[in-house]
JSON list of C-alpha atoms and ligand atoms in Angstrom, two decimals:
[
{"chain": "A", "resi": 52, "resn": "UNK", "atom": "CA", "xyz": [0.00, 0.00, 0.00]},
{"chain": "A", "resi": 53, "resn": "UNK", "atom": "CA", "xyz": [1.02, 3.64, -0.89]},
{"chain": "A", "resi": 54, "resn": "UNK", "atom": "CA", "xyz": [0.27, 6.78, 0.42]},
{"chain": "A", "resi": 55, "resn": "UNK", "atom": "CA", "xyz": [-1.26, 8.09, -3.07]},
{"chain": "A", "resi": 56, "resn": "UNK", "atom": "CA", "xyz": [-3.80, 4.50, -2.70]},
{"chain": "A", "resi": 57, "resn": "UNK", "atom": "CA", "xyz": [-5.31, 6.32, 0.22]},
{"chain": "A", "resi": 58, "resn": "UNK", "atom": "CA", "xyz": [-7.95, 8.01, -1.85]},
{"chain": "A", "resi": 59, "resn": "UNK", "atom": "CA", "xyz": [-9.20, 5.03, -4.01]},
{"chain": "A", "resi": 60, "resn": "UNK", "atom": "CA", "xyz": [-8.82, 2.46, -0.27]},
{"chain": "A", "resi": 61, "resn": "UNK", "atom": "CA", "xyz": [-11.83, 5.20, 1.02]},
{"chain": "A", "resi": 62, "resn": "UNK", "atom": "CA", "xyz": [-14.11, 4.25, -1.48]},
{"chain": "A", "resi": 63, "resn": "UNK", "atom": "CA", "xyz": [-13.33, 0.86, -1.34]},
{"chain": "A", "resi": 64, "resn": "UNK", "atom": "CA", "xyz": [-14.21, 0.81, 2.24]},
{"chain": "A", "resi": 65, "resn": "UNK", "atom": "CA", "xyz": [-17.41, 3.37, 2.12]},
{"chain": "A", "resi": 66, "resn": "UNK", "atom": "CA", "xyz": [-19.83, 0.70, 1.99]},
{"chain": "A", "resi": 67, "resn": "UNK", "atom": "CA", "xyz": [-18.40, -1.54, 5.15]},
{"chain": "A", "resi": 68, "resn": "UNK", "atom": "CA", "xyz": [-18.74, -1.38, 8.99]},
{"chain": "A", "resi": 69, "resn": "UNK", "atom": "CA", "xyz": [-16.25, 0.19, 10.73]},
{"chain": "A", "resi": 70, "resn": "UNK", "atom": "CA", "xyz": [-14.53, 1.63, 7.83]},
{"chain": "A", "resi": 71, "resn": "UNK", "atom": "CA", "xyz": [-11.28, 3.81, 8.44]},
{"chain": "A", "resi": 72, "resn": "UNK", "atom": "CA", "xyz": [-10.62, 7.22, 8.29]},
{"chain": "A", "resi": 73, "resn": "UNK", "atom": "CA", "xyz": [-8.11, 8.96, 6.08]},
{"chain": "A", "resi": 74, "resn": "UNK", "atom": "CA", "xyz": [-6.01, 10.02, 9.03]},
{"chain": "A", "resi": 75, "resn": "UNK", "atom": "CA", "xyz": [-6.12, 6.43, 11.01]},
{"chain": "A", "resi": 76, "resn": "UNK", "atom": "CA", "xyz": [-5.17, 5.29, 7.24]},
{"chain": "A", "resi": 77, "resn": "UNK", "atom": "CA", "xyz": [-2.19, 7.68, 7.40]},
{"chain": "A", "resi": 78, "resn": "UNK", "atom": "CA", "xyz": [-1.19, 6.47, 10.94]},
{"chain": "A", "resi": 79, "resn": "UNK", "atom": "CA", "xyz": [-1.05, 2.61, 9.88]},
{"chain": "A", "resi": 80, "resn": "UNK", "atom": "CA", "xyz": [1.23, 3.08, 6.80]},
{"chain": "A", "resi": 81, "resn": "UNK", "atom": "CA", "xyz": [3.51, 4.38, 9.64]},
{"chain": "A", "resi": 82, "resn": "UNK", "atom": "CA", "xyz": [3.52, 1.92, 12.40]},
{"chain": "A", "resi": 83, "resn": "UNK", "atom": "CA", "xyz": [6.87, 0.71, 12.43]},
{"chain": "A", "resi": 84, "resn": "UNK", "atom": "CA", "xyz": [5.27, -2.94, 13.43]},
{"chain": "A", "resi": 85, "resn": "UNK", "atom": "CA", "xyz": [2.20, -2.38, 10.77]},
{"chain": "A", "resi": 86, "resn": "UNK", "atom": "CA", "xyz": [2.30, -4.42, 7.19]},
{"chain": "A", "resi": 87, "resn": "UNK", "atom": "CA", "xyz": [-0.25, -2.88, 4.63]},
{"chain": "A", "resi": 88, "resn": "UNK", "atom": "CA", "xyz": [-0.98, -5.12, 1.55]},
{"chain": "A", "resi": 89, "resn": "UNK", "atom": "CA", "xyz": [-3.39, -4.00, -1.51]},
{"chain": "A", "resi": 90, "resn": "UNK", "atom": "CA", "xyz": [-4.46, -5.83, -4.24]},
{"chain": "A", "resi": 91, "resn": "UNK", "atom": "CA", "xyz": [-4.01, -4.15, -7.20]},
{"chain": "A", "resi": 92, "resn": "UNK", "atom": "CA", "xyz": [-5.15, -4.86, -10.85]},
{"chain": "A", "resi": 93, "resn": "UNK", "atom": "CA", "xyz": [-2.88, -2.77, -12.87]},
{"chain": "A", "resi": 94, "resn": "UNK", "atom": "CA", "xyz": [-5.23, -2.86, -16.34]},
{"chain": "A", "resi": 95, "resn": "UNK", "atom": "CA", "xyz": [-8.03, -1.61, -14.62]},
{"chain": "A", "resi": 96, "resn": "UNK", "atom": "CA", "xyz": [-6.01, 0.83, -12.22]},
{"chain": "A", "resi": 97, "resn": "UNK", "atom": "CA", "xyz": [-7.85, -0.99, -9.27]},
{"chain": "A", "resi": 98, "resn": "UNK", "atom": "CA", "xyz": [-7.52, -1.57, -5.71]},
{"chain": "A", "resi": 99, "resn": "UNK", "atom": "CA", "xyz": [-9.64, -4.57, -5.53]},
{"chain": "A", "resi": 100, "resn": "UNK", "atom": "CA", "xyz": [-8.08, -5.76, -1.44]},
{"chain": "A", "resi": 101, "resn": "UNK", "atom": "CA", "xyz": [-6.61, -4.50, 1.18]},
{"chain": "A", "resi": 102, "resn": "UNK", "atom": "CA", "xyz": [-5.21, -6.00, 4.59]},
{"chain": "A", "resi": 103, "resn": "UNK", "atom": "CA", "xyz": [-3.29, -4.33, 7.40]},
{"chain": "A", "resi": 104, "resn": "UNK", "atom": "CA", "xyz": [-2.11, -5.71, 10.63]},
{"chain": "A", "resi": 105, "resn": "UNK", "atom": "CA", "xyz": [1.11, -5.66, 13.35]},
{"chain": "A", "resi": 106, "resn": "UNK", "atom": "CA", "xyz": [3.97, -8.02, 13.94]},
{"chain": "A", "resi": 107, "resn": "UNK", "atom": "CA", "xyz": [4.82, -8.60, 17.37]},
{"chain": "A", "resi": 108, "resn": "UNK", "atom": "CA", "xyz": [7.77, -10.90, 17.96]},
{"chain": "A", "resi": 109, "resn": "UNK", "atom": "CA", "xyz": [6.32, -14.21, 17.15]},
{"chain": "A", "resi": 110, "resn": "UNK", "atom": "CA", "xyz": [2.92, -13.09, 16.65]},
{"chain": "A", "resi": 111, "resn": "UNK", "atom": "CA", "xyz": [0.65, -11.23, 14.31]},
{"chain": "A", "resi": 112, "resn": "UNK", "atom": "CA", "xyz": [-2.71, -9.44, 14.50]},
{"chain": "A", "resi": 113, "resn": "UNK", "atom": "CA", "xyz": [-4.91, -8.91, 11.05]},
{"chain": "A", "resi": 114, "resn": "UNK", "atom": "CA", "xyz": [-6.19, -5.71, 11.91]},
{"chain": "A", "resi": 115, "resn": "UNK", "atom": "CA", "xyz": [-8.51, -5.14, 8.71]},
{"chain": "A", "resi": 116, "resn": "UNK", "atom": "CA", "xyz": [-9.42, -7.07, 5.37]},
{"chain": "A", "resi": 117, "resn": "UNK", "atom": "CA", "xyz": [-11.84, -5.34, 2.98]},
{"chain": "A", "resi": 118, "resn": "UNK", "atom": "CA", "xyz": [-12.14, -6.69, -0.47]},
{"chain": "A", "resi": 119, "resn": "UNK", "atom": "CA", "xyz": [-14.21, -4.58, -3.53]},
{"chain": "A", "resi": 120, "resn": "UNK", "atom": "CA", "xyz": [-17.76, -4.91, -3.15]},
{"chain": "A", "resi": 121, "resn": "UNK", "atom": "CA", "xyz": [-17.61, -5.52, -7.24]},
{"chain": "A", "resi": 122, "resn": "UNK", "atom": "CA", "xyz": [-15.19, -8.51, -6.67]},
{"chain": "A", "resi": 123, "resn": "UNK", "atom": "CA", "xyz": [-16.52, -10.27, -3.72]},
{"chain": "A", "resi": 124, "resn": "UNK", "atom": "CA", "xyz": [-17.12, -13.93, -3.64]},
{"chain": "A", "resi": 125, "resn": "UNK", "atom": "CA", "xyz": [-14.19, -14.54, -6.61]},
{"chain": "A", "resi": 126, "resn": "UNK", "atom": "CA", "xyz": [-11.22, -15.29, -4.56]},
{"chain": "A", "resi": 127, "resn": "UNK", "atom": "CA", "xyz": [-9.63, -12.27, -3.89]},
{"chain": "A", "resi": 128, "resn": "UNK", "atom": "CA", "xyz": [-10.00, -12.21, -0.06]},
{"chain": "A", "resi": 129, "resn": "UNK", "atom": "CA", "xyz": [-8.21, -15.03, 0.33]},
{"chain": "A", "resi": 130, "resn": "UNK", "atom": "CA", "xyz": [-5.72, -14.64, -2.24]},
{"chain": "A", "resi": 131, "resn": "UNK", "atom": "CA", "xyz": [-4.39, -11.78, -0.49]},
{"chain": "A", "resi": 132, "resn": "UNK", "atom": "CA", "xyz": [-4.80, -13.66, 3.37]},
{"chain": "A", "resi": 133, "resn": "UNK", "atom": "CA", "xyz": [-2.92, -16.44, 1.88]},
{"chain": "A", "resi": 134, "resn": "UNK", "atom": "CA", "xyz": [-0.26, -14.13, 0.64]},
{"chain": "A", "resi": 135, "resn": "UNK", "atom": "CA", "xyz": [-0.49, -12.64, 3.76]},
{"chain": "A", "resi": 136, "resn": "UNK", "atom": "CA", "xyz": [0.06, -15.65, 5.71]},
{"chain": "A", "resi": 137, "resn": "UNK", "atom": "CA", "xyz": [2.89, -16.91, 4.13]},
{"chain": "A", "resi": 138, "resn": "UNK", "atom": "CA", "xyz": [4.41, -13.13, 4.47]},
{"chain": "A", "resi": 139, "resn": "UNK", "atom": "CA", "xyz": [3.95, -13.53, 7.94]},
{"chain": "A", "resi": 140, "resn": "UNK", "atom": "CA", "xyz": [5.40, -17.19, 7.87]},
{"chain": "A", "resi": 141, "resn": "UNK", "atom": "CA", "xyz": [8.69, -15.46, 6.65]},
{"chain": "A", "resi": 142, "resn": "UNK", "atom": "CA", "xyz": [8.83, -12.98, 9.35]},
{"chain": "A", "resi": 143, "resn": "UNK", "atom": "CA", "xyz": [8.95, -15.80, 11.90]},
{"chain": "A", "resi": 144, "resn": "UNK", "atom": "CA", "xyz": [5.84, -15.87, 13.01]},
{"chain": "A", "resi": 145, "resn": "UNK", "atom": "CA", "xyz": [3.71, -18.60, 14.72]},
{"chain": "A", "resi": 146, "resn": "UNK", "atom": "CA", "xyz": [0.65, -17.46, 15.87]},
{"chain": "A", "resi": 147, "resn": "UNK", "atom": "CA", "xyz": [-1.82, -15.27, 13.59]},
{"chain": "A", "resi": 148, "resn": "UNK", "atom": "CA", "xyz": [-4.99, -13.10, 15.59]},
{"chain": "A", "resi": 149, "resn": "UNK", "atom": "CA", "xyz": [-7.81, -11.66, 14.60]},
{"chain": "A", "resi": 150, "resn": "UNK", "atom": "CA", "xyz": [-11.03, -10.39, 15.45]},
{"chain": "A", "resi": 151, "resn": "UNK", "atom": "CA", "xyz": [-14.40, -9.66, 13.73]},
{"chain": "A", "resi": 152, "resn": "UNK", "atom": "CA", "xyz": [-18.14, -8.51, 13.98]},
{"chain": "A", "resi": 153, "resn": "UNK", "atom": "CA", "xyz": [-20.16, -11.89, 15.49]},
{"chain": "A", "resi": 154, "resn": "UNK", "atom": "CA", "xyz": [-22.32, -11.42, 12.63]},
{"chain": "A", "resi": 155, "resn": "UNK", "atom": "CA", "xyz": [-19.75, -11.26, 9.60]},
{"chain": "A", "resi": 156, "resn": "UNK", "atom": "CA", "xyz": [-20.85, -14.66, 8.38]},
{"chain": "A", "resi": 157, "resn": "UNK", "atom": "CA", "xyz": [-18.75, -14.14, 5.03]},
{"chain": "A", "resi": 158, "resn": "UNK", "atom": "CA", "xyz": [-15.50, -13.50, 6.60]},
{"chain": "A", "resi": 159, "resn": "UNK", "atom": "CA", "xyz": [-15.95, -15.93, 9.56]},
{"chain": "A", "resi": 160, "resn": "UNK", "atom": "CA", "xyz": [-16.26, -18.44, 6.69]},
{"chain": "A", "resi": 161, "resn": "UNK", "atom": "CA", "xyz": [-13.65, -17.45, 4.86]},
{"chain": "A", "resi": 162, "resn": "UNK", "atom": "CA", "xyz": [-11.14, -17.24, 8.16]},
{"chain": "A", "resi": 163, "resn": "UNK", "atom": "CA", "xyz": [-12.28, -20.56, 9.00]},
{"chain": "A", "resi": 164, "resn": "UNK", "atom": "CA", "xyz": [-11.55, -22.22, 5.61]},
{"chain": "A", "resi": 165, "resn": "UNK", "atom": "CA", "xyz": [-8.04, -20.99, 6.02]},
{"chain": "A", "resi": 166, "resn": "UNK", "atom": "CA", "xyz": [-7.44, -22.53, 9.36]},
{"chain": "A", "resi": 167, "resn": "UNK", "atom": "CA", "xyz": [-8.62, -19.93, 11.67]},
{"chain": "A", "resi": 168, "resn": "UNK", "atom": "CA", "xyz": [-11.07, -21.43, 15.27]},
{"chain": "A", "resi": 169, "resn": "UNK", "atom": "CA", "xyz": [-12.83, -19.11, 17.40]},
{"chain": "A", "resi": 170, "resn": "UNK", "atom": "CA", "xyz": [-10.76, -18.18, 20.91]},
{"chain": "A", "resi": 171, "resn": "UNK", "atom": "CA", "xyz": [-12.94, -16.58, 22.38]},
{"chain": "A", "resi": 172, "resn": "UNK", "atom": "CA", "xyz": [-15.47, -13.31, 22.00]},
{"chain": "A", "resi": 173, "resn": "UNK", "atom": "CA", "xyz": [-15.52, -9.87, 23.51]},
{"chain": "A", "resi": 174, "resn": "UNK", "atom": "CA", "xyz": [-19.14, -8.25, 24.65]},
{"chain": "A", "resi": 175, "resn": "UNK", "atom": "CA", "xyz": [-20.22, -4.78, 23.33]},
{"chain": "A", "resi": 176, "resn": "UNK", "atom": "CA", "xyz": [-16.94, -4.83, 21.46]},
{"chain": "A", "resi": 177, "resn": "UNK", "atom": "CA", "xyz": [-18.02, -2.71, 17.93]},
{"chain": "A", "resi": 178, "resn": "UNK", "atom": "CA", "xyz": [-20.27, 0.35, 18.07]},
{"chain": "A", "resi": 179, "resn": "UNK", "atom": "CA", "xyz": [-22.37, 1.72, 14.95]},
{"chain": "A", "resi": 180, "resn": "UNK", "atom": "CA", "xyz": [-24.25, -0.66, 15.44]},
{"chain": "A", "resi": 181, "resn": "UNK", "atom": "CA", "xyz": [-22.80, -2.10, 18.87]},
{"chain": "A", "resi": 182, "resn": "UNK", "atom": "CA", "xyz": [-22.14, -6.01, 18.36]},
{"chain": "A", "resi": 183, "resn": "UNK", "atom": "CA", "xyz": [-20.10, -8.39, 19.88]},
{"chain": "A", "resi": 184, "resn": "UNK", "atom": "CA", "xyz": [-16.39, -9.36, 18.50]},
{"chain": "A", "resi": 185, "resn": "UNK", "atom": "CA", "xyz": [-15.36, -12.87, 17.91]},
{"chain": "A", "resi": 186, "resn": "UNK", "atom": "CA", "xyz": [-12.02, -13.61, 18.35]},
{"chain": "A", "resi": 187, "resn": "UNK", "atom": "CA", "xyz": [-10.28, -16.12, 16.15]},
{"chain": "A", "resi": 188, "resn": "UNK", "atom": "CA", "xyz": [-6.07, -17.73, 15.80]},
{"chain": "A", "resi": 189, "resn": "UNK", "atom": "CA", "xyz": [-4.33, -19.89, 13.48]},
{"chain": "A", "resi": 190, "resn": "UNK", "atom": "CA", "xyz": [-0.77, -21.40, 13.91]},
{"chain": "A", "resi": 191, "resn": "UNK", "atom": "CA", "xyz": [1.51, -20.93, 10.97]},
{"chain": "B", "resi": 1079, "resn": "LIG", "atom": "C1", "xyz": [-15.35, -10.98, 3.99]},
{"chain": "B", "resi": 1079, "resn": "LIG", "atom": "C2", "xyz": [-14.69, -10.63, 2.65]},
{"chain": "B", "resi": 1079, "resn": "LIG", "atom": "C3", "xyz": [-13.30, -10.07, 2.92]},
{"chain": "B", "resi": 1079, "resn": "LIG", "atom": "C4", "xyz": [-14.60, -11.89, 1.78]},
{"chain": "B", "resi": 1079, "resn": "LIG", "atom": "O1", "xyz": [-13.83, -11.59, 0.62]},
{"chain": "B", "resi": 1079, "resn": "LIG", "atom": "P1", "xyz": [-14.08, -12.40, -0.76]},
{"chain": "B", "resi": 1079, "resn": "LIG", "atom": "O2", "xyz": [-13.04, -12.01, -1.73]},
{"chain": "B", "resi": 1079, "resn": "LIG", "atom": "O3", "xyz": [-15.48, -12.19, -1.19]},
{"chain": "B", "resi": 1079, "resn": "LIG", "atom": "O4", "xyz": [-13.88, -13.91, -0.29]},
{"chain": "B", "resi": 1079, "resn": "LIG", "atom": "P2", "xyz": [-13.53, -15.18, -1.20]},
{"chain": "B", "resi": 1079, "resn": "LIG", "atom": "O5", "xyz": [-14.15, -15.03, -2.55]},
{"chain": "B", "resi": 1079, "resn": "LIG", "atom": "O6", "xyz": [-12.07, -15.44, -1.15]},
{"chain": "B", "resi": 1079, "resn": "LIG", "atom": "O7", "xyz": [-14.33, -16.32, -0.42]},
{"chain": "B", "resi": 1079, "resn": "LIG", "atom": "C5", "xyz": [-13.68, -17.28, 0.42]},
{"chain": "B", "resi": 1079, "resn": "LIG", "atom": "C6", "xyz": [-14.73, -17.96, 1.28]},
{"chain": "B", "resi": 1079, "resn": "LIG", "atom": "O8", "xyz": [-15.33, -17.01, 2.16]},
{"chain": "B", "resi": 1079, "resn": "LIG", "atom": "C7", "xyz": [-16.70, -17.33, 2.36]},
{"chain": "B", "resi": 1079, "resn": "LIG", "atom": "N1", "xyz": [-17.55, -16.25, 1.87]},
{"chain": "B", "resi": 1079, "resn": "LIG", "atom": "C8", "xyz": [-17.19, -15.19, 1.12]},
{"chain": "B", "resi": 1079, "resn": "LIG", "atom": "N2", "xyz": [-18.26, -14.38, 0.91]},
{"chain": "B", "resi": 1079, "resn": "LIG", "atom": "C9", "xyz": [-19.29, -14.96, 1.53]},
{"chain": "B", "resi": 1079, "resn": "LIG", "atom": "C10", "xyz": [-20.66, -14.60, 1.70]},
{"chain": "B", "resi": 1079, "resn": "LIG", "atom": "N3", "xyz": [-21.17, -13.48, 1.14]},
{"chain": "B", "resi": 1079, "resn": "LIG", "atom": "N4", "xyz": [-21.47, -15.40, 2.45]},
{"chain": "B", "resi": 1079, "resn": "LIG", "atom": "C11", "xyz": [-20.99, -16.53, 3.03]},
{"chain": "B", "resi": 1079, "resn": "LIG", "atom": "N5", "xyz": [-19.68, -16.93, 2.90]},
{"chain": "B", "resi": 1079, "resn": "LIG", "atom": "C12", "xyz": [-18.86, -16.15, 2.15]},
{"chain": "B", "resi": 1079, "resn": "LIG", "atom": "C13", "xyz": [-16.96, -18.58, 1.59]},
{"chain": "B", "resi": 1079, "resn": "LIG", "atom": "O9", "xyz": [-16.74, -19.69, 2.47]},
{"chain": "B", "resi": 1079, "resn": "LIG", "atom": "C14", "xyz": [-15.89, -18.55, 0.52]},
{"chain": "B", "resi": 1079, "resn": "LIG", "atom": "O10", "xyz": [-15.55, -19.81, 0.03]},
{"chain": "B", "resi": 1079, "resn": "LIG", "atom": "P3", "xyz": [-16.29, -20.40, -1.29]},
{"chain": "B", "resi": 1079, "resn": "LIG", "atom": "O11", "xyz": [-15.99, -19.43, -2.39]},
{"chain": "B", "resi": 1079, "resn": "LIG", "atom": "O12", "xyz": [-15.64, -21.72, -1.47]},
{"chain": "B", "resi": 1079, "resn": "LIG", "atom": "O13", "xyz": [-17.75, -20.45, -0.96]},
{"chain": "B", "resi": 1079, "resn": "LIG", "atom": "C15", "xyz": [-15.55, -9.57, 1.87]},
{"chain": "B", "resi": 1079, "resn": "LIG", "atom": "O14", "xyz": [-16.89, -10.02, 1.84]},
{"chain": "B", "resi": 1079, "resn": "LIG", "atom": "C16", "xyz": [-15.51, -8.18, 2.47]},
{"chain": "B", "resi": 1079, "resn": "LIG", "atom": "O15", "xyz": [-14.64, -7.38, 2.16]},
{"chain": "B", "resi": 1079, "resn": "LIG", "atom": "N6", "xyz": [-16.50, -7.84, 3.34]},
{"chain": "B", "resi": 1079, "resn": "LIG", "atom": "C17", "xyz": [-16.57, -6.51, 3.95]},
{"chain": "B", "resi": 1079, "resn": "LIG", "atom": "C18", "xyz": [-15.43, -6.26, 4.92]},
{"chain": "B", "resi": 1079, "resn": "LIG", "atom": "C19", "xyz": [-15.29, -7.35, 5.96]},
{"chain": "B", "resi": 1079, "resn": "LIG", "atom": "O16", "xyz": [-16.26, -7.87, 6.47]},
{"chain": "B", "resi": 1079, "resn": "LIG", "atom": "N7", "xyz": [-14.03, -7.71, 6.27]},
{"chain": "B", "resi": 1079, "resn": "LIG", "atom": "C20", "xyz": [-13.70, -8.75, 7.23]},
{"chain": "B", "resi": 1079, "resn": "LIG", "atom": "C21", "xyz": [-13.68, -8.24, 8.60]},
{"chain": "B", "resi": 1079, "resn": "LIG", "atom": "S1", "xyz": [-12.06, -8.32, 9.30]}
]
């Protein structure tokens, strides 16, 4: 991810929950522990994916994965999880975290196919509209 992808990673994101703002955008792409990943298709200058998370020692925390409303259901989330897996894999790490809405049935689904189990679940955890959070981990 760029700076100059900031613009076109807003609209991506306008239609999910808890989408980010253009300044927690500009914070991530400088946490010195933070990884940002986009999918890109160069023909159609397109930013079909992106996922951001941390690196902490031996483990790492997916922070957000949005894919294209246009593109959904073709792949492309977990293309770029897998890639970011095995990223992670070469960075040494061992454990992988995440957590999401209790009722994101798509991405529970698609965490689950790649590996991921529920850990446990945090009450109240989202707001607009307040939900629960499910926490889920994966060895790599
Ligand atoms: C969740 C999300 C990332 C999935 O991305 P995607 O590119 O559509 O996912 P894929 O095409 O790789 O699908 C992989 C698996 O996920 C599950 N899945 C994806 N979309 C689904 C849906 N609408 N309903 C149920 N399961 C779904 C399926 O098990 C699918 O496997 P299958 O194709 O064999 O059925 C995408 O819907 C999205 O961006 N949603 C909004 C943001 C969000 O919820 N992010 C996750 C929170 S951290």
């Amino acid at each position: 991810m760029r700076p100059e992808d900031i613009p076109a990673i807003l609209v991506l994101e306008a239609d999910t929950l808890s989408a980010w703002s253009r300044e927690h955008l500009e914070d991530e792409l400088q946490q010195p522990a933070g990884f940002q990943f986009v999918v890109r298709n160069a023909a159609l200058d397109m930013i079909q994916a992106v996922l951001y998370g941390r690196i902490m020692a031996d483990e790492a925390e997916i922070l957000k994965l949005s894919v294209a409303e246009s593109v959904r259901k073709k792949g492309v989330g977990s293309q770029i999880l897998d890639f970011v897996l095995n990223y992670c894999r070469t960075k040494g790490v061992k454990n992988c975290f995440l957590e999401l809405r209790a009722s994101n049935t798509a991405a529970r689904n698609l965490y689950e196919k790649r590996g991921f189990f529920r850990v446990g679940s945090r009450k109240n955890y989202y707001d607009e509209p307040v939900e629960d959070a499910i926490l889920m981990q994966r060895e790599l």
